[in-house]
GROMACS .gro file of C-alpha atoms in nm:
model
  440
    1UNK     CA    1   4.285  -3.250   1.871
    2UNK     CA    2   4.234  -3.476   1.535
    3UNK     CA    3   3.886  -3.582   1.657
    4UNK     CA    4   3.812  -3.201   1.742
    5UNK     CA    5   3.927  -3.098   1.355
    6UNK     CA    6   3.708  -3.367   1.199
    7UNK     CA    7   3.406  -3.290   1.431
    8UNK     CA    8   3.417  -2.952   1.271
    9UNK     CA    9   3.285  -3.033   0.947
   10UNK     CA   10   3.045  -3.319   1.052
   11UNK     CA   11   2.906  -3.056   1.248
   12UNK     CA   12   2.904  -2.792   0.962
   13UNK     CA   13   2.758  -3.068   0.747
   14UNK     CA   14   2.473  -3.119   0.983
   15UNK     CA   15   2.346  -2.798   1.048
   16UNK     CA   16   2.343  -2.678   0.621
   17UNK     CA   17   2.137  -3.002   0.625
   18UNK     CA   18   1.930  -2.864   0.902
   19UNK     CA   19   1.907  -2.537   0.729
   20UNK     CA   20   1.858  -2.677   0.381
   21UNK     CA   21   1.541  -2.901   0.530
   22UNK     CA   22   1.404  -2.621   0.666
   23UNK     CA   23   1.417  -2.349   0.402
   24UNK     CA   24   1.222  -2.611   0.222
   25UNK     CA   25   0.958  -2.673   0.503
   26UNK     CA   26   0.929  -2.302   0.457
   27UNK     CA   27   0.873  -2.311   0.080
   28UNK     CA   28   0.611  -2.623   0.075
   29UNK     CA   29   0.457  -2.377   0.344
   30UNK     CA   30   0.419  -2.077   0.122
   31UNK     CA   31   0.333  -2.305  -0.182
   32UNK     CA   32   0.035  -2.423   0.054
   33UNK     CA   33  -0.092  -2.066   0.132
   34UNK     CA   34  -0.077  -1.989  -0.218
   35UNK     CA   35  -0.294  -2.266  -0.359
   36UNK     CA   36  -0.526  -2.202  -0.054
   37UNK     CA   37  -0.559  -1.819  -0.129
   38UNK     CA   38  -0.622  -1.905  -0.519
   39UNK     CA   39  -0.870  -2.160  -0.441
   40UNK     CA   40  -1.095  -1.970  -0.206
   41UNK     CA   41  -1.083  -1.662  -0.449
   42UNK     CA   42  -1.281  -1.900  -0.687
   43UNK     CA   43  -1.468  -2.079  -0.472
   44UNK     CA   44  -1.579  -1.715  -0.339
   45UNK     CA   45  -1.620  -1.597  -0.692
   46UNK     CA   46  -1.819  -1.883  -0.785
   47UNK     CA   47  -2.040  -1.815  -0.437
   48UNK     CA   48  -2.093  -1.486  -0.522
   49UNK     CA   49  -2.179  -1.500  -0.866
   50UNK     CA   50  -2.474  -1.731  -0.773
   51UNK     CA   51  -2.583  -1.437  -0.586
   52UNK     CA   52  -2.752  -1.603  -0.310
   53UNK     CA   53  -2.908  -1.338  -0.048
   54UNK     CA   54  -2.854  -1.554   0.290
   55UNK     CA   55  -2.506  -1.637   0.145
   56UNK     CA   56  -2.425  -1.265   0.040
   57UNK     CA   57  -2.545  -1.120   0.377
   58UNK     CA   58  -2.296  -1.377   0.549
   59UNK     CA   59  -1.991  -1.260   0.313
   60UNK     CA   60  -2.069  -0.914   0.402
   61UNK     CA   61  -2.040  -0.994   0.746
   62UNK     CA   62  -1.672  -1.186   0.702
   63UNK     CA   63  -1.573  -0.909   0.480
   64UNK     CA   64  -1.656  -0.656   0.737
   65UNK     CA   65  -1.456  -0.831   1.031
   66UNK     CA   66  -1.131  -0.912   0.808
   67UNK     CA   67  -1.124  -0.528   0.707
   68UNK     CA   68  -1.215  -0.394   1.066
   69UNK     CA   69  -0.918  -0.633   1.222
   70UNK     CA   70  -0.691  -0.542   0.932
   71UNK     CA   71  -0.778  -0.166   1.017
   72UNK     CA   72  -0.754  -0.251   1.384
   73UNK     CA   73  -0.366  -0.369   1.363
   74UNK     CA   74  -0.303  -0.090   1.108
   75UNK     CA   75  -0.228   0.234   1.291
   76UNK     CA   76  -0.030   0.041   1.586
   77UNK     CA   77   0.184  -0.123   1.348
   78UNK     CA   78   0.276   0.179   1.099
   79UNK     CA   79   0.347   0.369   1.483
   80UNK     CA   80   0.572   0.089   1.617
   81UNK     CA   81   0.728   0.042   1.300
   82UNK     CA   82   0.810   0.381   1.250
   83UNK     CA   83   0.927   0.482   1.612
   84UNK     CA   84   1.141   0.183   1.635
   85UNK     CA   85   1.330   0.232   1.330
   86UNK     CA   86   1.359   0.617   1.369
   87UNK     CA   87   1.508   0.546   1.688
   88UNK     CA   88   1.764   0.265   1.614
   89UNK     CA   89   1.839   0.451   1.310
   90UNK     CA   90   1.809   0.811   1.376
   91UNK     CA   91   2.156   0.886   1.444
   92UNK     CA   92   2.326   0.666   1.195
   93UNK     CA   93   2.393   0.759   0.822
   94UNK     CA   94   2.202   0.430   0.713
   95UNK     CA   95   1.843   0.618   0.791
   96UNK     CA   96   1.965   0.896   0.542
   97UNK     CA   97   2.045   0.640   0.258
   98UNK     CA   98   1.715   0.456   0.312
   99UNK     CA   99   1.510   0.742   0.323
  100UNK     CA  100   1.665   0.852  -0.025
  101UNK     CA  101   1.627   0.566  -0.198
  102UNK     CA  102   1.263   0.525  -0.094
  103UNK     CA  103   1.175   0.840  -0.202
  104UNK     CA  104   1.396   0.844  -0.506
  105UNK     CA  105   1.177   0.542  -0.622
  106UNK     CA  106   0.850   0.667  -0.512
  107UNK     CA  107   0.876   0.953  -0.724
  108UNK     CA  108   1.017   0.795  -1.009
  109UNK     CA  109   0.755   0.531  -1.033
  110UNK     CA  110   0.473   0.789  -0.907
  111UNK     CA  111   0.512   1.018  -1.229
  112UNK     CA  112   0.556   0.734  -1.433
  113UNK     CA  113   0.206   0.650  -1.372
  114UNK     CA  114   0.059   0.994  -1.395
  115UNK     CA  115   0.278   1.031  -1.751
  116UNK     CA  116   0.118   0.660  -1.848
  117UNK     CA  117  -0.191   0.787  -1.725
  118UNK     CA  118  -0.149   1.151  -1.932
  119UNK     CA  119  -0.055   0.944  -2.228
  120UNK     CA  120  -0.353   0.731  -2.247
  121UNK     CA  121  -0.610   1.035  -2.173
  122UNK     CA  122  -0.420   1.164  -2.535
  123UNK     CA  123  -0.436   0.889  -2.735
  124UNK     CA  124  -0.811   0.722  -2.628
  125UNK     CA  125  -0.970   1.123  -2.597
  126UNK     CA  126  -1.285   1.023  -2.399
  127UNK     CA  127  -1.557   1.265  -2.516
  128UNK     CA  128  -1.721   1.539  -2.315
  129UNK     CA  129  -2.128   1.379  -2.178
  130UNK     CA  130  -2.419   1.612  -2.144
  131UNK     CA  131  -2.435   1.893  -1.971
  132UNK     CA  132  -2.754   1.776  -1.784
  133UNK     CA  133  -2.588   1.439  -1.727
  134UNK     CA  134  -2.336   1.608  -1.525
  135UNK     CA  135  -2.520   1.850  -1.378
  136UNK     CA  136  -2.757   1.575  -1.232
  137UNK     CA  137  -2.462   1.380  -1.067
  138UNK     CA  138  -2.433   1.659  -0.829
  139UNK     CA  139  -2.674   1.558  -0.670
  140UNK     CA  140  -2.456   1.244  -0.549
  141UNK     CA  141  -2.141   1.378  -0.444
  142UNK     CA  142  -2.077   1.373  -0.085
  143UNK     CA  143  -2.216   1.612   0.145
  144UNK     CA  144  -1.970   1.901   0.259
  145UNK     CA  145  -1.703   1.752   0.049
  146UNK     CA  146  -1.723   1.974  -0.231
  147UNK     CA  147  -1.615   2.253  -0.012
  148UNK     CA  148  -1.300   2.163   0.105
  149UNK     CA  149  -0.995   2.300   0.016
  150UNK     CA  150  -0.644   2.175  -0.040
  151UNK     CA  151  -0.463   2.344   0.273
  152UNK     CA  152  -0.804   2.181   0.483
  153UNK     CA  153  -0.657   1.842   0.364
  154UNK     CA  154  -0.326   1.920   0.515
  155UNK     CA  155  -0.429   2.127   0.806
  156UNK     CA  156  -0.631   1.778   0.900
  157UNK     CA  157  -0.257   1.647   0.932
  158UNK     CA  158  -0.167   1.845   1.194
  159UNK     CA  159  -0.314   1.676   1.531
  160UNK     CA  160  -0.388   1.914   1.820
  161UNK     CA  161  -0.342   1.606   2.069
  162UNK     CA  162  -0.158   1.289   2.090
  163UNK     CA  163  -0.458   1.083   2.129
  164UNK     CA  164  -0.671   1.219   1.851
  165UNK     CA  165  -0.486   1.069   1.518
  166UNK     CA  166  -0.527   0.728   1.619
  167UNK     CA  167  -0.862   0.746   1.748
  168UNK     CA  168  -0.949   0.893   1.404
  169UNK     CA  169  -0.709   0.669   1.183
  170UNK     CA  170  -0.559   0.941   1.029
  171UNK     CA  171  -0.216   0.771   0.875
  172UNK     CA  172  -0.077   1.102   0.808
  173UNK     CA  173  -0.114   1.268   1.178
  174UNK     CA  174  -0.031   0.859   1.322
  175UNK     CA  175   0.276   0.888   1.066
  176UNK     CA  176   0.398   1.227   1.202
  177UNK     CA  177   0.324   1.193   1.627
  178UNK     CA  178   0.538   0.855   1.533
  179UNK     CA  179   0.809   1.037   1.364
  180UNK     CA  180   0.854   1.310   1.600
  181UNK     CA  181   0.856   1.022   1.928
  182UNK     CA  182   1.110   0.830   1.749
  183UNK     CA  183   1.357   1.119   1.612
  184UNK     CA  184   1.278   1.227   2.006
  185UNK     CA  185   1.397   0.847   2.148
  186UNK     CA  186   1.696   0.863   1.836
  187UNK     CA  187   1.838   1.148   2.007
  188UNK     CA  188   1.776   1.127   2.394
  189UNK     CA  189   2.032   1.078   2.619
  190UNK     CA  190   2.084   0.681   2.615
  191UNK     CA  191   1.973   0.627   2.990
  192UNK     CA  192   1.818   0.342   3.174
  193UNK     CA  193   1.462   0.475   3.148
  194UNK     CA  194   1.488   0.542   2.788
  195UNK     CA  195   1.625   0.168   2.715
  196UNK     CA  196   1.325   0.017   2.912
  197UNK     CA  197   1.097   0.235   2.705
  198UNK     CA  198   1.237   0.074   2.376
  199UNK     CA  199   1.215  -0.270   2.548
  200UNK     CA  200   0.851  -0.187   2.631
  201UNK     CA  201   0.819  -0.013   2.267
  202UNK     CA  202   0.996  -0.381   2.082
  203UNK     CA  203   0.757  -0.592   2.346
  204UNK     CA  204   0.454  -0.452   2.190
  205UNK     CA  205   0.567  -0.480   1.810
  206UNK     CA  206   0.641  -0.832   1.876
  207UNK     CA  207   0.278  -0.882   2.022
  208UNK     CA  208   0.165  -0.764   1.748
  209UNK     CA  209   0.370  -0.919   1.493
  210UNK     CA  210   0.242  -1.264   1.632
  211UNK     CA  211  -0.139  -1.089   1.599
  212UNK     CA  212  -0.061  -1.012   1.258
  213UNK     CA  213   0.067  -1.444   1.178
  214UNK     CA  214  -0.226  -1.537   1.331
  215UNK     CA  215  -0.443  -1.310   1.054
  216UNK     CA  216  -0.276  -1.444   0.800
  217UNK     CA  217  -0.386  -1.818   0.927
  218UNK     CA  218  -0.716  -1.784   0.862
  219UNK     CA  219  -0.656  -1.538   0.566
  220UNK     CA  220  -0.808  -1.794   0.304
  221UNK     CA  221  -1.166  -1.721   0.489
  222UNK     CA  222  -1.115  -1.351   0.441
  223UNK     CA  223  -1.021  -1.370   0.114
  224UNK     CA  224  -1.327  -1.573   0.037
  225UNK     CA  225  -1.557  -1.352   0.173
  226UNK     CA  226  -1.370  -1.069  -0.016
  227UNK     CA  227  -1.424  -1.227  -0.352
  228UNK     CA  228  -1.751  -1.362  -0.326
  229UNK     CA  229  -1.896  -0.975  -0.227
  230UNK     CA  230  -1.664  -0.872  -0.503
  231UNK     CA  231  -1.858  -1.084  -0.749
  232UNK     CA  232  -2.167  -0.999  -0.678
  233UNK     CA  233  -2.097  -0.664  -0.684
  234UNK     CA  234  -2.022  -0.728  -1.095
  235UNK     CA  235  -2.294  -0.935  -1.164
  236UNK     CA  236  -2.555  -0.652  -1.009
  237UNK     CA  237  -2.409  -0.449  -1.286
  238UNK     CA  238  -2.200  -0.146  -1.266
  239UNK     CA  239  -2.350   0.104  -1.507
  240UNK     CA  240  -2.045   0.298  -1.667
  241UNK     CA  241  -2.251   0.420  -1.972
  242UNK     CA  242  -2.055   0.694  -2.161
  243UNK     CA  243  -1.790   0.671  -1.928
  244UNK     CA  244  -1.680   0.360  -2.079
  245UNK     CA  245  -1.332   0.553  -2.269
  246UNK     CA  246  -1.245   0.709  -1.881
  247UNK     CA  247  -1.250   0.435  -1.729
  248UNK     CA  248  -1.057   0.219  -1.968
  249UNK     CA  249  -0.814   0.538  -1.978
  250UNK     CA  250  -0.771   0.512  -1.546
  251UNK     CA  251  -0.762   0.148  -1.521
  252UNK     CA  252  -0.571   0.105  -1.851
  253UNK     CA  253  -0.278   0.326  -1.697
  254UNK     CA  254  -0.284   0.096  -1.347
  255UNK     CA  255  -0.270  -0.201  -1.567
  256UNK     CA  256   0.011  -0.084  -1.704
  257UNK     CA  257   0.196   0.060  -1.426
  258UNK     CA  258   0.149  -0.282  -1.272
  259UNK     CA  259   0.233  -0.509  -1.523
  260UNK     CA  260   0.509  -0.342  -1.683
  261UNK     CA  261   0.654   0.009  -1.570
  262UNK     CA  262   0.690  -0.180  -1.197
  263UNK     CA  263   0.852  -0.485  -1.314
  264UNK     CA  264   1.034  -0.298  -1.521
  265UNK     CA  265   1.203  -0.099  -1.240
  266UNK     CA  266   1.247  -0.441  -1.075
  267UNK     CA  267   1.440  -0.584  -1.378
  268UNK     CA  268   1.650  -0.284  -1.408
  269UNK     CA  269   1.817  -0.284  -1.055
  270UNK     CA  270   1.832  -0.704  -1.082
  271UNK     CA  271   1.536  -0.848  -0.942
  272UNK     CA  272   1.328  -1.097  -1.117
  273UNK     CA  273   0.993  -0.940  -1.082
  274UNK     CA  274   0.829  -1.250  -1.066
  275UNK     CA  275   1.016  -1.356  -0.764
  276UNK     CA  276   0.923  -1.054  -0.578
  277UNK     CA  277   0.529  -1.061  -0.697
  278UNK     CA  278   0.510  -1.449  -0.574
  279UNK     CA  279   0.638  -1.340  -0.246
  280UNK     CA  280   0.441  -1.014  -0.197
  281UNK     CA  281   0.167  -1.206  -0.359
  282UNK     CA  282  -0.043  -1.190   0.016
  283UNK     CA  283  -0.018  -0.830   0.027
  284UNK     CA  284  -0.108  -0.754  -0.279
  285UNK     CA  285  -0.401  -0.977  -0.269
  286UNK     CA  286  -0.551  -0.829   0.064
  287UNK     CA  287  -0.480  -0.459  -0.107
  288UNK     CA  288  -0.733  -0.518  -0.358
  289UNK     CA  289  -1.005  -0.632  -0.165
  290UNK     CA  290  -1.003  -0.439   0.169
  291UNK     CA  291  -0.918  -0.075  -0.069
  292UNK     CA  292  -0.678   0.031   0.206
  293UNK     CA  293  -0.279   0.075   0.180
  294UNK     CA  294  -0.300   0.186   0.546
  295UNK     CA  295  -0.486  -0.134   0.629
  296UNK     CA  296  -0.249  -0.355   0.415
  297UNK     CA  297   0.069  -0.300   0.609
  298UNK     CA  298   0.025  -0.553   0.792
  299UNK     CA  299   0.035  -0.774   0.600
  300UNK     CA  300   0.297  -0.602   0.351
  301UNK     CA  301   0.527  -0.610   0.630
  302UNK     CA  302   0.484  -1.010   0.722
  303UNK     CA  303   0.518  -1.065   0.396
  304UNK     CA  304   0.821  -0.845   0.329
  305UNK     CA  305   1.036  -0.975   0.632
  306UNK     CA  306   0.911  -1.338   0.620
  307UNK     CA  307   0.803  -1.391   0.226
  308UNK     CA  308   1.079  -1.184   0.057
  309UNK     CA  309   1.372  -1.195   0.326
  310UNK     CA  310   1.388  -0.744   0.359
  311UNK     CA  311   1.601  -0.663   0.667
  312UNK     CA  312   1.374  -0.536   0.940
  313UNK     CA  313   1.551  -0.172   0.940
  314UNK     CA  314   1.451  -0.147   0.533
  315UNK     CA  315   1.058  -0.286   0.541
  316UNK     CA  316   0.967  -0.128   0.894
  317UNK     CA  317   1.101   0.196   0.755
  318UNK     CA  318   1.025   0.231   0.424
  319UNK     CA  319   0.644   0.009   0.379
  320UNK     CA  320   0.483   0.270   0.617
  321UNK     CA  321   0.638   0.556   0.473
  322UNK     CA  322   0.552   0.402   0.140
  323UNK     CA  323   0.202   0.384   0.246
  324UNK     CA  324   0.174   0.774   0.251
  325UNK     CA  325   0.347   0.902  -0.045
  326UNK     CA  326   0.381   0.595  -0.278
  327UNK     CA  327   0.011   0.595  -0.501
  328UNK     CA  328   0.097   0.526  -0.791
  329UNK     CA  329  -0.285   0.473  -0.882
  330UNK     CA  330  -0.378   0.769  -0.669
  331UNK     CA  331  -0.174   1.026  -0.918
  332UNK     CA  332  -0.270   0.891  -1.274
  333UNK     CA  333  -0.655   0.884  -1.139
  334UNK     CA  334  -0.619   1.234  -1.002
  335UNK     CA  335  -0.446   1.384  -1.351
  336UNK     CA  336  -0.664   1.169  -1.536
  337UNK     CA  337  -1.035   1.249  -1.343
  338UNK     CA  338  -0.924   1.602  -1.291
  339UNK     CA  339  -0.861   1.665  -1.718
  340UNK     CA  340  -1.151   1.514  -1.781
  341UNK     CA  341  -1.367   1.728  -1.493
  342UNK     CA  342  -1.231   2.063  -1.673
  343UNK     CA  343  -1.224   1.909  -2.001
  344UNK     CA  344  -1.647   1.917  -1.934
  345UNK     CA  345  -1.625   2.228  -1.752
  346UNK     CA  346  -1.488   2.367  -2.124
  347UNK     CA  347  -1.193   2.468  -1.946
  348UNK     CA  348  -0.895   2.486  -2.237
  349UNK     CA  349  -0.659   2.178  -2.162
  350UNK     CA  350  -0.260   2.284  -2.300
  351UNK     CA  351   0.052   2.085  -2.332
  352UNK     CA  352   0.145   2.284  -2.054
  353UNK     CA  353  -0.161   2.282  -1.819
  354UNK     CA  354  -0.139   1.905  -1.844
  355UNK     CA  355   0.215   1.903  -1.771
  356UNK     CA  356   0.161   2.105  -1.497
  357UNK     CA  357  -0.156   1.922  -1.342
  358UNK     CA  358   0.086   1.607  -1.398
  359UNK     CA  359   0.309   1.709  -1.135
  360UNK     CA  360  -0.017   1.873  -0.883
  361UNK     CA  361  -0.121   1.516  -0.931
  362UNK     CA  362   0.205   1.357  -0.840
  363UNK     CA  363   0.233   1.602  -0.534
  364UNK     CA  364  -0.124   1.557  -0.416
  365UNK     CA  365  -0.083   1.137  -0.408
  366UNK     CA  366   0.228   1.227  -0.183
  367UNK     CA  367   0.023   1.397   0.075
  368UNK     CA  368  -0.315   1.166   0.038
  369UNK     CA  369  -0.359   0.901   0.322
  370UNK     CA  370  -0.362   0.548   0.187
  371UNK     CA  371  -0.754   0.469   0.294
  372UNK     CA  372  -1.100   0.385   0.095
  373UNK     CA  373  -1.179   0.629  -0.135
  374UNK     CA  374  -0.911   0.889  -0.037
  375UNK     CA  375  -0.788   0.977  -0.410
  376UNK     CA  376  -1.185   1.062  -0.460
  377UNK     CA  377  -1.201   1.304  -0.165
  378UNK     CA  378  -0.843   1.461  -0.256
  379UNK     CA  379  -0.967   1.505  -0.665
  380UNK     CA  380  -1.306   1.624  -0.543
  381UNK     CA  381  -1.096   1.913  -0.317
  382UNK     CA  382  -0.868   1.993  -0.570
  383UNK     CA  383  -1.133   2.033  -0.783
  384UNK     CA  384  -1.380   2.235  -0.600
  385UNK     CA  385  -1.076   2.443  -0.497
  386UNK     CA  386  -1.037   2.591  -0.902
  387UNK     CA  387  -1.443   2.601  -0.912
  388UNK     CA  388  -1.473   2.346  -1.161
  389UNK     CA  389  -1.821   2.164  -1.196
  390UNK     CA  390  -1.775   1.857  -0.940
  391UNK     CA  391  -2.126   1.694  -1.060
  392UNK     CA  392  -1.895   1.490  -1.288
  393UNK     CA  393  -1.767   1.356  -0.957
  394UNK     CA  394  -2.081   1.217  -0.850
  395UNK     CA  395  -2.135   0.978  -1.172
  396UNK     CA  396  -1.806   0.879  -1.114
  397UNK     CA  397  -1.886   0.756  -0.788
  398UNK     CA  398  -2.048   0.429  -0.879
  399UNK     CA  399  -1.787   0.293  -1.045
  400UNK     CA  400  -1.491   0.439  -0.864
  401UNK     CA  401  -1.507   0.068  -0.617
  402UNK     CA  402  -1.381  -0.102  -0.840
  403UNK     CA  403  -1.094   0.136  -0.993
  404UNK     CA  404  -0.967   0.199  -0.592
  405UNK     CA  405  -0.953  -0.158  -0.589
  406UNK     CA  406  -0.724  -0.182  -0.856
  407UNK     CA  407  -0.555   0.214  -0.777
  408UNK     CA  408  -0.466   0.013  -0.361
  409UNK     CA  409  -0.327  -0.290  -0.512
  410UNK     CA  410  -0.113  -0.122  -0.777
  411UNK     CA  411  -0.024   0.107  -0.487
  412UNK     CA  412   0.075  -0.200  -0.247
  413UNK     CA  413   0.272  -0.332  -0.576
  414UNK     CA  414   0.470  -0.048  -0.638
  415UNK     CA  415   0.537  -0.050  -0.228
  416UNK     CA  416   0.686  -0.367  -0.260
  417UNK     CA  417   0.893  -0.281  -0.572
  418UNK     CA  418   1.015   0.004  -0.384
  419UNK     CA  419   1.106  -0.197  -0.072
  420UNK     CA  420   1.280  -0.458  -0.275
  421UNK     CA  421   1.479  -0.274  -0.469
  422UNK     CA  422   1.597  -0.044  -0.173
  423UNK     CA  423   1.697  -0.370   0.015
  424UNK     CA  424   1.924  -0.531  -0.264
  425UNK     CA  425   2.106  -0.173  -0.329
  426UNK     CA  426   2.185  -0.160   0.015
  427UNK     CA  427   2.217  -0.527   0.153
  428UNK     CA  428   2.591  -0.491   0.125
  429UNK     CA  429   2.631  -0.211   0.354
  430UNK     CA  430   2.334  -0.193   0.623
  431UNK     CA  431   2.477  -0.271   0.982
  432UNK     CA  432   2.301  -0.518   1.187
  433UNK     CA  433   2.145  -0.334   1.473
  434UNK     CA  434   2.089  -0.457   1.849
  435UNK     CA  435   1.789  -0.191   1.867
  436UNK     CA  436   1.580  -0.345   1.606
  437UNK     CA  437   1.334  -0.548   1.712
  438UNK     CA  438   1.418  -0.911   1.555
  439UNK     CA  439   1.198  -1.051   1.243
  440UNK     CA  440   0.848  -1.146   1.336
   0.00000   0.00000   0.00000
């Protein structure tokens, strides 16, 4: 009995040893990715800025594949993730609280941005350009585009077959067919065939978990390719002209929505922002090349579960709903590019139309999907739908690559914030669940 009592602690001793050694294989591991992601975003930047044709023409080709894979694991993984949380979690009170805080901090930090956003437009007052300067962008705004209207954006939602959102990508129809299957499995009787169904349903998340480690692998390449066509993208020259006070107004505002509303938020509820930045770091990083929230997740959710230590019923619910409603870039660029469209038009701009287009904004980055160049398409709508002059919208176009570069990663930022922060207020009280598939 003696030898059994002081095997205990030997034992005890042993495996916080084991632990200890390998919570710091895990660290040296992330240190590693790190220093490989920052070196081959300047040996791409480097590449690209020598702007060599055969070596551009091969970067657009690596950039290509990373961001059709990344969109190929996209839509399965926001439809697992959603299904299998809805279901494990649809009849318990933990889906309500999660739910609330997620959307709680989406909107806080969502019309913080637009009010940052407002606030700049005030104080820097870009000037109205040339009537025939605008009226010649016309010419390049998308064809067809200028005559949708804000219900056709959310009539495109609604999928008249189960097949068609995923086909199409659409996050928002992939989003609801994936609610709706896992509220359905949340509240089905709890018979044999439905448990083999959720076996079948955690099978294939955990496939594609394991697709989505061996991504990250060869991530560095990606990234490479990503900076290198992002650098000779700037040295081409990006002609912004008398646009020069808009643009610093819209990427002004993300700069500081990233750098300190966001952290901000993080400090407030007792997280070292810094911490949760190094660990999102991946997602973050992918965000602003590949221009895609939607096509992030991925990635946000490895990094989440594995990087930052979020319990798989918080990140697998809240990242993809995140990815639809949180854009925090998405609603200062559509308050800020929409005053300055009627500010041309010689529309009057009040305190209170502002205010009031502040909160259109906010709504409108709720219901826009989280791909390229959505918050363009959704401004453009909204303002064809008031019959402003959308020529404005077509000089904006040349430069708008490299503001939805920095709109996605601000918007992956603030997704992470979100997720964090919802995980520490509730740590104490979620349940561990046998439905949930376990951490990739």
């Amino acid at each position: 009995m003696a030898e059994q009592k002081n095997a205990a602690p030997v034992r005890d001793e042993v495996e916080q040893k084991a632990q200890a050694a390998l919570s710091a294989a895990k660290l040296n591991n992330q240190k590693r990715q790190v220093v490989l992601w920052i070196g081959a975003l300047i040996v791409g930047g480097i590449l690209g800025w020598v702007n060599v044709p055969v070596l551009n023409e091969l970067f657009n080709f690596i950039a290509t594949v990373f961001t059709r894979l990344f969109q190929f694991v996209a839509v399965p993984t926001i439809a697992l993730a959603v299904i299998t949380t809805l279901a494990a979690l649809g009849t318990k009170r933990d889906t309500g609280r999660i739910f609330a805080h997620a959307v709680t901090y989406t909107l806080l930090t969502t019309v913080c941005a637009a009010a940052v956003g407002l606030a700049l437009f005030l104080w820097l007052a870009p000037a109205n350009l040339p009537t025939e300067v605008v009226g010649a962008g016309a010419s390049d705004v998308p064809g067809k585009l200028e005559g949708l209207s804000y219900y056709d954006h959310f009539l495109s939602i609604v999928p008249n077959n189960v097949l068609a959102p995923f086909v199409s990508g659409n996050v928002l129809s992939v989003m609801l067919v994936a609610a709706a299957v896992g509220l359905g499995l949340a509240f089905a009787p709890k018979t044999e065939n439905r448990e083999m169904l959720l076996k079948g349903i955690h099978g294939l998340q955990e496939l594609l978990f394991t697709l989505i480690r061996g991504l990250l692998t060869v991530l560095p390449i990606g990234i490479l390719a990503f900076a290198a066509q992002l650098a000779a993208q700037i040295e081409a020259g990006v002609i912004v002209g008398s646009l020069g006070v808009y643009t610093a107004v819209v990427i002004g505002g993300n700069l500081i929505q990233f750098f300190v509303v966001i952290p901000f938020f993080l400090a407030v509820r007792g997280l070292n922002p810094v911490r949760v930045f190094r660990q999102m770091a991946p997602a973050v990083a992918v965000a602003l090349f590949t221009k895609s929230s939607a096509g992030t997740l991925p990635v946000t959710l490895a990094s989440a579960e594995q990087r930052l230590g979020a319990h798989p019923s918080v990140a697998r619910f809240v990242l993809p709903i995140c990815t639809t409603i949180n854009m925090n870039g998405c609603a200062a660029f559509i308050l800020v590019t929409s005053l300055y469209v009627m500010q041309n038009a010689g529309m009057e701009l009040t305190l209170g139309t502002m205010v009031s287009w502040l909160f259109i904004a906010v709504l409108a980055a709720v219901g826009n999907a989280g791909v390229p160049m959505g918050c363009y398409f959704l401004t453009l709508s909204l303002m064809a739908s008031i019959g402003a002059p959308v020529g404005l919208m077509g000089i904006i176009l040349p430069i708008y690559s490299v503001i939805d570069m920095i709109e996605t990663a601000e918007n992956v930022w603030s997704d992470s914030a979100v997720c964090a922060i919802t995980n520490h207020e509730l740590a104490d009280t979620l349940a561990d669940d046998e439905e949930l598939a376990p951490t990739a």
